[in-house]
Amino acid sequence: MSVAPIVLAPGCQYGCTWVNTHFMLVSEMPHGGQKLSGYGKDMSMYGLEDYTVVRHVMVKHS
């Protein structure tokens, strides 16, 4: 395999990179678009992040 895909892929701004393969998805692999494509990530823990908000709650028990 050529080194070019490995070097170029991190600089590309899109959801998936396939080299010598096709549309193969597993539940652990994020799938979806980026930026203004209108699609988020699904089929992975990354998809869950779209529905969560990090919050900090502090309670002083007396």
Coordinates of C-alpha atoms in Angstrom, one line a residue:
M1 CA 0.0 0.0 0.0
S2 CA 1.1 3.5 -0.8
V3 CA 2.0 5.9 2.1
A4 CA 0.1 8.7 0.4
P5 CA -3.4 7.8 1.8
I6 CA -2.0 7.6 5.4
V7 CA -0.3 11.0 5.0
L8 CA -3.2 12.7 3.3
A9 CA -6.2 11.4 5.2
P10 CA -5.6 13.4 8.5
G11 CA -5.6 16.7 6.5
C12 CA -8.9 16.0 4.7
Q13 CA -12.1 17.4 6.3
Y14 CA -14.7 14.7 5.7
G15 CA -16.2 11.9 7.7
C16 CA -14.8 8.6 6.3
T17 CA -11.6 7.6 4.5
W18 CA -11.6 4.3 2.6
V19 CA -8.5 3.0 0.9
N20 CA -8.8 -0.1 -1.4
T21 CA -12.2 -1.0 0.3
H22 CA -15.8 0.0 0.1
F23 CA -18.6 1.2 2.3
M24 CA -18.1 -1.1 5.3
L25 CA -19.6 0.0 8.6
V26 CA -19.5 -1.5 12.0
S27 CA -21.2 -0.2 15.1
E28 CA -17.9 1.1 16.6
M29 CA -17.0 3.2 13.5
P30 CA -18.4 6.7 13.3
H31 CA -20.4 7.5 10.2
G32 CA -21.6 10.8 8.9
G33 CA -20.6 14.2 7.5
Q34 CA -18.8 17.2 8.9
K35 CA -19.1 20.9 8.9
L36 CA -22.1 22.2 6.9
S37 CA -23.1 18.9 5.3
G38 CA -26.1 18.6 7.6
Y39 CA -25.1 15.2 8.9
G40 CA -23.7 14.3 12.3
K41 CA -22.1 11.2 13.6
D42 CA -24.1 8.1 14.2
M43 CA -23.5 4.4 14.9
S44 CA -20.9 5.2 17.6
M45 CA -20.2 6.9 20.9
Y46 CA -19.5 10.1 18.9
G47 CA -23.1 10.2 17.9
L48 CA -24.1 10.2 21.6
E49 CA -22.1 13.4 22.1
D50 CA -24.5 15.3 19.8
Y51 CA -27.2 14.7 22.4
T52 CA -25.2 15.5 25.6
V53 CA -24.0 18.6 27.3
V54 CA -21.2 18.6 29.8
R55 CA -22.4 20.1 33.1
H56 CA -20.8 20.6 36.5
V57 CA -23.0 20.3 39.6
M58 CA -21.6 21.0 43.1
V59 CA -23.7 20.2 46.2
K60 CA -22.7 21.1 49.7
H61 CA -24.2 18.5 52.0
S62 CA -24.8 19.9 55.5

